[in-house]
Amino acid sequence: CIRDSLSSADDFLSLGDTALSQDLSEKAIGYYRQGIKALDEDESLITELSLYTNLATALSAIGKNEVAAESYQQALVAFADNIDDIVEESFKKDATSIASQASFFLGMVYQDLGQFNDAVDAYSQASVLDPYHWASVANLASVLHDSLSKHREALAAYNKAYDLLTQTEVEPTDAPAEPRYILSQLQYRIGLCISHDLDKKCALEDASP
């Protein structure tokens, strides 16, 4: 039972996050939905994005991917409708980061549902919102190669993911603690793309194995 003093969207977001961290997905879903109902016009965009995104994550955790996709989409609509009104740069950066993650997870949900063209769109949007989100580019390449047989486009995406993980100017988003295995896998996948008789050489042909 929710205490009467806990009635704001932020309160329900906090309760939902705690439940989700304890793998209590059904309980988290209830809190997030109450938080969404409690949203008002003065609510923080960060709170709104977090509620829809985390609700989707909880729904996906119990296999409700179609409903999860709708919730991720609602987060992205809220972002698109409100981001231009944000003046503070740090706030805008945080909101954009959440939207990028929502789009990335939406791509994963679409991939699980077999909606591969939609997955491509979602992963592409994630990488536009966050140009250093290497995993969205790598997953995009995987869908293009494995599911849509667009090997030339996949090759470009795999090379981009490799470049994001090896450049040193900016820390890649959610970079792996030990990137060597990931880089090896990317090189392997690049080789698969090249094997499809592409008349284009891999940009990494001189890279160390």
PDB file of C-alpha atoms in Angstrom:
ATOM      1  CA  CYS A   1       0.000   0.000   0.000  1.00  0.00           C
ATOM      2  CA  ILE A   2       1.325   3.488  -0.894  1.00  0.00           C
ATOM      3  CA  ARG A   3       1.497   5.933   1.980  1.00  0.00           C
ATOM      4  CA  ASP A   4      -0.651   9.048   1.457  1.00  0.00           C
ATOM      5  CA  SER A   5       2.481  11.218   1.680  1.00  0.00           C
ATOM      6  CA  LEU A   6       3.864   9.495  -1.405  1.00  0.00           C
ATOM      7  CA  SER A   7       1.802  10.912  -4.228  1.00  0.00           C
ATOM      8  CA  SER A   8       4.150  12.696  -6.642  1.00  0.00           C
ATOM      9  CA  ALA A   9       5.462  11.265  -9.872  1.00  0.00           C
ATOM     10  CA  ASP A  10       8.992  11.388  -8.444  1.00  0.00           C
ATOM     11  CA  ASP A  11       7.885   9.378  -5.408  1.00  0.00           C
ATOM     12  CA  PHE A  12       6.445   6.618  -7.581  1.00  0.00           C
ATOM     13  CA  LEU A  13       9.521   6.679  -9.824  1.00  0.00           C
ATOM     14  CA  SER A  14      11.736   6.099  -6.785  1.00  0.00           C
ATOM     15  CA  LEU A  15       9.532   3.259  -5.534  1.00  0.00           C
ATOM     16  CA  GLY A  16       9.472   1.674  -8.969  1.00  0.00           C
ATOM     17  CA  ASP A  17      13.240   1.880  -9.340  1.00  0.00           C
ATOM     18  CA  THR A  18      13.720   0.216  -5.961  1.00  0.00           C
ATOM     19  CA  ALA A  19      11.321  -2.594  -6.866  1.00  0.00           C
ATOM     20  CA  LEU A  20      12.950  -3.065 -10.263  1.00  0.00           C
ATOM     21  CA  SER A  21      16.414  -3.288  -8.683  1.00  0.00           C
ATOM     22  CA  GLN A  22      15.050  -6.128  -6.539  1.00  0.00           C
ATOM     23  CA  ASP A  23      13.658  -7.951  -9.616  1.00  0.00           C
ATOM     24  CA  LEU A  24      10.103  -7.196  -8.486  1.00  0.00           C
ATOM     25  CA  SER A  25       8.994  -6.295 -11.998  1.00  0.00           C
ATOM     26  CA  GLU A  26       5.229  -6.527 -11.468  1.00  0.00           C
ATOM     27  CA  LYS A  27       5.455  -4.291  -8.412  1.00  0.00           C
ATOM     28  CA  ALA A  28       7.656  -1.840 -10.300  1.00  0.00           C
ATOM     29  CA  ILE A  29       5.157  -1.710 -13.160  1.00  0.00           C
ATOM     30  CA  GLY A  30       2.400  -0.717 -10.742  1.00  0.00           C
ATOM     31  CA  TYR A  31       4.491   2.091  -9.261  1.00  0.00           C
ATOM     32  CA  TYR A  32       5.579   3.429 -12.644  1.00  0.00           C
ATOM     33  CA  ARG A  33       2.004   3.476 -13.921  1.00  0.00           C
ATOM     34  CA  GLN A  34       0.892   5.366 -10.824  1.00  0.00           C
ATOM     35  CA  GLY A  35       3.736   7.791 -11.417  1.00  0.00           C
ATOM     36  CA  ILE A  36       2.617   8.377 -14.994  1.00  0.00           C
ATOM     37  CA  LYS A  37      -0.915   9.096 -13.766  1.00  0.00           C
ATOM     38  CA  ALA A  38       0.534  11.582 -11.276  1.00  0.00           C
ATOM     39  CA  LEU A  39       2.418  13.547 -13.955  1.00  0.00           C
ATOM     40  CA  ASP A  40       1.383  17.174 -14.339  1.00  0.00           C
ATOM     41  CA  GLU A  41       2.407  19.997 -16.661  1.00  0.00           C
ATOM     42  CA  ASP A  42       5.028  21.235 -14.201  1.00  0.00           C
ATOM     43  CA  GLU A  43       6.709  17.843 -13.940  1.00  0.00           C
ATOM     44  CA  SER A  44      10.373  17.469 -14.883  1.00  0.00           C
ATOM     45  CA  LEU A  45      10.961  16.041 -18.352  1.00  0.00           C
ATOM     46  CA  ILE A  46      13.598  13.812 -16.766  1.00  0.00           C
ATOM     47  CA  THR A  47      10.962  12.307 -14.481  1.00  0.00           C
ATOM     48  CA  GLU A  48       8.535  11.747 -17.362  1.00  0.00           C
ATOM     49  CA  LEU A  49      11.168  10.121 -19.565  1.00  0.00           C
ATOM     50  CA  SER A  50      12.391   7.939 -16.712  1.00  0.00           C
ATOM     51  CA  LEU A  51       8.891   6.737 -15.846  1.00  0.00           C
ATOM     52  CA  TYR A  52       8.053   5.655 -19.396  1.00  0.00           C
ATOM     53  CA  THR A  53      11.502   4.177 -20.041  1.00  0.00           C
ATOM     54  CA  ASN A  54      11.727   2.249 -16.783  1.00  0.00           C
ATOM     55  CA  LEU A  55       8.137   1.043 -17.137  1.00  0.00           C
ATOM     56  CA  ALA A  56       9.073  -0.347 -20.550  1.00  0.00           C
ATOM     57  CA  THR A  57      12.128  -2.049 -19.086  1.00  0.00           C
ATOM     58  CA  ALA A  58      10.014  -3.694 -16.389  1.00  0.00           C
ATOM     59  CA  LEU A  59       7.432  -4.809 -18.954  1.00  0.00           C
ATOM     60  CA  SER A  60      10.125  -6.274 -21.186  1.00  0.00           C
ATOM     61  CA  ALA A  61      11.556  -8.151 -18.195  1.00  0.00           C
ATOM     62  CA  ILE A  62       8.324 -10.148 -17.903  1.00  0.00           C
ATOM     63  CA  GLY A  63       8.020 -10.755 -21.636  1.00  0.00           C
ATOM     64  CA  LYS A  64       5.481  -8.054 -22.481  1.00  0.00           C
ATOM     65  CA  ASN A  65       7.530  -6.682 -25.358  1.00  0.00           C
ATOM     66  CA  GLU A  66       4.703  -5.212 -27.423  1.00  0.00           C
ATOM     67  CA  VAL A  67       3.480  -3.093 -24.501  1.00  0.00           C
ATOM     68  CA  ALA A  68       7.085  -2.275 -23.639  1.00  0.00           C
ATOM     69  CA  ALA A  69       7.621  -0.950 -27.157  1.00  0.00           C
ATOM     70  CA  GLU A  70       4.648   1.379 -26.735  1.00  0.00           C
ATOM     71  CA  SER A  71       6.076   2.743 -23.493  1.00  0.00           C
ATOM     72  CA  TYR A  72       9.523   3.346 -25.026  1.00  0.00           C
ATOM     73  CA  GLN A  73       7.772   5.136 -27.894  1.00  0.00           C
ATOM     74  CA  GLN A  74       5.880   7.336 -25.434  1.00  0.00           C
ATOM     75  CA  ALA A  75       9.183   8.326 -23.831  1.00  0.00           C
ATOM     76  CA  LEU A  76      10.569   9.292 -27.220  1.00  0.00           C
ATOM     77  CA  VAL A  77       7.452  11.287 -28.122  1.00  0.00           C
ATOM     78  CA  ALA A  78       7.669  13.167 -24.822  1.00  0.00           C
ATOM     79  CA  PHE A  79      11.327  13.900 -25.540  1.00  0.00           C
ATOM     80  CA  ALA A  80      10.648  15.161 -29.072  1.00  0.00           C
ATOM     81  CA  ASP A  81       7.730  17.325 -27.909  1.00  0.00           C
ATOM     82  CA  ASN A  82       9.613  19.019 -25.067  1.00  0.00           C
ATOM     83  CA  ILE A  83      13.376  19.021 -25.646  1.00  0.00           C
ATOM     84  CA  ASP A  84      13.404  22.255 -27.656  1.00  0.00           C
ATOM     85  CA  ASP A  85      11.922  24.096 -24.678  1.00  0.00           C
ATOM     86  CA  ILE A  86      14.822  23.102 -22.418  1.00  0.00           C
ATOM     87  CA  VAL A  87      17.379  25.872 -21.888  1.00  0.00           C
ATOM     88  CA  GLU A  88      19.763  24.410 -19.314  1.00  0.00           C
ATOM     89  CA  GLU A  89      22.443  22.440 -21.155  1.00  0.00           C
ATOM     90  CA  SER A  90      23.112  19.881 -18.409  1.00  0.00           C
ATOM     91  CA  PHE A  91      19.383  19.126 -18.161  1.00  0.00           C
ATOM     92  CA  LYS A  92      19.127  18.812 -21.947  1.00  0.00           C
ATOM     93  CA  LYS A  93      22.121  16.480 -21.969  1.00  0.00           C
ATOM     94  CA  ASP A  94      20.572  14.222 -19.303  1.00  0.00           C
ATOM     95  CA  ALA A  95      17.224  14.110 -21.112  1.00  0.00           C
ATOM     96  CA  THR A  96      18.917  13.282 -24.407  1.00  0.00           C
ATOM     97  CA  SER A  97      20.890  10.493 -22.735  1.00  0.00           C
ATOM     98  CA  ILE A  98      17.696   8.903 -21.390  1.00  0.00           C
ATOM     99  CA  ALA A  99      16.016   9.227 -24.795  1.00  0.00           C
ATOM    100  CA  SER A 100      19.002   7.578 -26.476  1.00  0.00           C
ATOM    101  CA  GLN A 101      18.831   4.646 -24.058  1.00  0.00           C
ATOM    102  CA  ALA A 102      15.061   4.382 -24.603  1.00  0.00           C
ATOM    103  CA  SER A 103      15.608   4.216 -28.357  1.00  0.00           C
ATOM    104  CA  PHE A 104      18.370   1.622 -27.918  1.00  0.00           C
ATOM    105  CA  PHE A 105      16.181  -0.610 -25.748  1.00  0.00           C
ATOM    106  CA  LEU A 106      13.295  -0.097 -28.176  1.00  0.00           C
ATOM    107  CA  GLY A 107      15.570  -1.477 -30.893  1.00  0.00           C
ATOM    108  CA  MET A 108      16.261  -4.539 -28.770  1.00  0.00           C
ATOM    109  CA  VAL A 109      12.541  -5.091 -28.199  1.00  0.00           C
ATOM    110  CA  TYR A 110      11.791  -4.768 -31.908  1.00  0.00           C
ATOM    111  CA  GLN A 111      14.611  -7.199 -32.636  1.00  0.00           C
ATOM    112  CA  ASP A 112      13.079  -9.735 -30.240  1.00  0.00           C
ATOM    113  CA  LEU A 113       9.692  -9.222 -31.892  1.00  0.00           C
ATOM    114  CA  GLY A 114      11.153  -9.832 -35.349  1.00  0.00           C
ATOM    115  CA  GLN A 115      10.360  -6.269 -36.479  1.00  0.00           C
ATOM    116  CA  PHE A 116      13.770  -5.751 -38.014  1.00  0.00           C
ATOM    117  CA  ASN A 117      13.157  -2.582 -40.016  1.00  0.00           C
ATOM    118  CA  ASP A 118      11.734  -0.941 -36.906  1.00  0.00           C
ATOM    119  CA  ALA A 119      14.799  -2.133 -34.975  1.00  0.00           C
ATOM    120  CA  VAL A 120      17.044  -0.464 -37.562  1.00  0.00           C
ATOM    121  CA  ASP A 121      15.164   2.813 -37.143  1.00  0.00           C
ATOM    122  CA  ALA A 122      15.377   2.643 -33.346  1.00  0.00           C
ATOM    123  CA  TYR A 123      19.087   1.820 -33.240  1.00  0.00           C
ATOM    124  CA  SER A 124      19.784   4.554 -35.795  1.00  0.00           C
ATOM    125  CA  GLN A 125      17.892   7.098 -33.710  1.00  0.00           C
ATOM    126  CA  ALA A 126      19.802   6.048 -30.594  1.00  0.00           C
ATOM    127  CA  SER A 127      23.117   6.666 -32.330  1.00  0.00           C
ATOM    128  CA  VAL A 128      21.939  10.058 -33.599  1.00  0.00           C
ATOM    129  CA  LEU A 129      20.908  11.120 -30.096  1.00  0.00           C
ATOM    130  CA  ASP A 130      24.190   9.801 -28.683  1.00  0.00           C
ATOM    131  CA  PRO A 131      26.943   9.595 -31.321  1.00  0.00           C
ATOM    132  CA  TYR A 132      29.175   7.665 -28.896  1.00  0.00           C
ATOM    133  CA  HIS A 133      26.648   4.924 -28.122  1.00  0.00           C
ATOM    134  CA  TRP A 134      28.721   2.154 -29.671  1.00  0.00           C
ATOM    135  CA  ALA A 135      26.312  -0.667 -28.763  1.00  0.00           C
ATOM    136  CA  SER A 136      23.470   0.865 -30.771  1.00  0.00           C
ATOM    137  CA  VAL A 137      25.718   0.950 -33.830  1.00  0.00           C
ATOM    138  CA  ALA A 138      26.936  -2.615 -33.259  1.00  0.00           C
ATOM    139  CA  ASN A 139      23.365  -3.878 -32.830  1.00  0.00           C
ATOM    140  CA  LEU A 140      22.312  -1.955 -35.931  1.00  0.00           C
ATOM    141  CA  ALA A 141      25.049  -3.739 -37.867  1.00  0.00           C
ATOM    142  CA  SER A 142      23.901  -7.097 -36.514  1.00  0.00           C
ATOM    143  CA  VAL A 143      20.319  -6.569 -37.678  1.00  0.00           C
ATOM    144  CA  LEU A 144      21.446  -5.327 -41.092  1.00  0.00           C
ATOM    145  CA  HIS A 145      23.708  -8.340 -41.574  1.00  0.00           C
ATOM    146  CA  ASP A 146      21.851 -11.208 -39.919  1.00  0.00           C
ATOM    147  CA  SER A 147      18.217 -10.292 -40.522  1.00  0.00           C
ATOM    148  CA  LEU A 148      18.081  -8.015 -43.568  1.00  0.00           C
ATOM    149  CA  SER A 149      21.123  -9.224 -45.567  1.00  0.00           C
ATOM    150  CA  LYS A 150      22.260  -5.628 -46.095  1.00  0.00           C
ATOM    151  CA  HIS A 151      25.910  -6.557 -45.845  1.00  0.00           C
ATOM    152  CA  ARG A 152      27.408  -3.361 -47.239  1.00  0.00           C
ATOM    153  CA  GLU A 153      25.496  -1.224 -44.750  1.00  0.00           C
ATOM    154  CA  ALA A 154      26.360  -3.661 -41.975  1.00  0.00           C
ATOM    155  CA  LEU A 155      30.057  -3.388 -42.820  1.00  0.00           C
ATOM    156  CA  ALA A 156      29.942   0.393 -42.456  1.00  0.00           C
ATOM    157  CA  ALA A 157      28.138   0.101 -39.119  1.00  0.00           C
ATOM    158  CA  TYR A 158      30.549  -2.505 -37.736  1.00  0.00           C
ATOM    159  CA  ASN A 159      33.496  -0.321 -38.720  1.00  0.00           C
ATOM    160  CA  LYS A 160      31.854   2.652 -37.015  1.00  0.00           C
ATOM    161  CA  ALA A 161      31.302   0.651 -33.806  1.00  0.00           C
ATOM    162  CA  TYR A 162      34.957  -0.434 -33.891  1.00  0.00           C
ATOM    163  CA  ASP A 163      36.080   3.165 -34.383  1.00  0.00           C
ATOM    164  CA  LEU A 164      33.933   4.364 -31.477  1.00  0.00           C
ATOM    165  CA  LEU A 165      35.537   1.847 -29.135  1.00  0.00           C
ATOM    166  CA  THR A 166      39.096   2.580 -30.238  1.00  0.00           C
ATOM    167  CA  GLN A 167      39.005   6.385 -30.453  1.00  0.00           C
ATOM    168  CA  THR A 168      40.371   8.193 -27.386  1.00  0.00           C
ATOM    169  CA  GLU A 169      38.775  11.632 -27.640  1.00  0.00           C
ATOM    170  CA  VAL A 170      35.532  10.788 -25.829  1.00  0.00           C
ATOM    171  CA  GLU A 171      34.656   7.888 -23.522  1.00  0.00           C
ATOM    172  CA  PRO A 172      32.172   5.665 -25.416  1.00  0.00           C
ATOM    173  CA  THR A 173      28.777   5.317 -23.791  1.00  0.00           C
ATOM    174  CA  ASP A 174      28.643   2.188 -21.608  1.00  0.00           C
ATOM    175  CA  ALA A 175      32.069   1.093 -22.793  1.00  0.00           C
ATOM    176  CA  PRO A 176      32.963  -2.495 -21.833  1.00  0.00           C
ATOM    177  CA  ALA A 177      35.443  -2.823 -18.977  1.00  0.00           C
ATOM    178  CA  GLU A 178      37.591  -5.060 -21.174  1.00  0.00           C
ATOM    179  CA  PRO A 179      37.015  -4.099 -24.819  1.00  0.00           C
ATOM    180  CA  ARG A 180      39.463  -6.613 -26.326  1.00  0.00           C
ATOM    181  CA  TYR A 181      36.844  -9.381 -26.652  1.00  0.00           C
ATOM    182  CA  ILE A 182      34.271  -7.006 -28.158  1.00  0.00           C
ATOM    183  CA  LEU A 183      36.801  -5.652 -30.635  1.00  0.00           C
ATOM    184  CA  SER A 184      37.704  -9.189 -31.628  1.00  0.00           C
ATOM    185  CA  GLN A 185      34.043  -9.999 -32.218  1.00  0.00           C
ATOM    186  CA  LEU A 186      33.592  -6.852 -34.288  1.00  0.00           C
ATOM    187  CA  GLN A 187      36.560  -7.808 -36.448  1.00  0.00           C
ATOM    188  CA  TYR A 188      35.100 -11.273 -36.914  1.00  0.00           C
ATOM    189  CA  ARG A 189      31.754  -9.800 -37.963  1.00  0.00           C
ATOM    190  CA  ILE A 190      33.500  -7.398 -40.323  1.00  0.00           C
ATOM    191  CA  GLY A 191      35.141 -10.412 -41.937  1.00  0.00           C
ATOM    192  CA  LEU A 192      31.737 -12.008 -42.428  1.00  0.00           C
ATOM    193  CA  CYS A 193      30.507  -8.918 -44.228  1.00  0.00           C
ATOM    194  CA  ILE A 194      33.527  -8.873 -46.513  1.00  0.00           C
ATOM    195  CA  SER A 195      32.999 -12.550 -47.352  1.00  0.00           C
ATOM    196  CA  HIS A 196      29.780 -11.609 -49.168  1.00  0.00           C
ATOM    197  CA  ASP A 197      31.805 -10.593 -52.227  1.00  0.00           C
ATOM    198  CA  LEU A 198      31.740  -6.909 -51.461  1.00  0.00           C
ATOM    199  CA  ASP A 199      33.945  -4.945 -53.823  1.00  0.00           C
ATOM    200  CA  LYS A 200      34.941  -2.772 -50.896  1.00  0.00           C
ATOM    201  CA  LYS A 201      37.865  -3.325 -48.589  1.00  0.00           C
ATOM    202  CA  CYS A 202      37.487  -3.224 -44.855  1.00  0.00           C
ATOM    203  CA  ALA A 203      38.804  -0.046 -43.230  1.00  0.00           C
ATOM    204  CA  LEU A 204      40.396  -2.258 -40.602  1.00  0.00           C
ATOM    205  CA  GLU A 205      42.431  -4.465 -42.914  1.00  0.00           C
ATOM    206  CA  ASP A 206      45.650  -3.414 -41.206  1.00  0.00           C
ATOM    207  CA  ALA A 207      44.273  -3.657 -37.664  1.00  0.00           C
ATOM    208  CA  SER A 208      46.013  -6.014 -35.310  1.00  0.00           C
ATOM    209  CA  PRO A 209      44.074  -9.247 -34.630  1.00  0.00           C
TER     210      PRO A 209
END
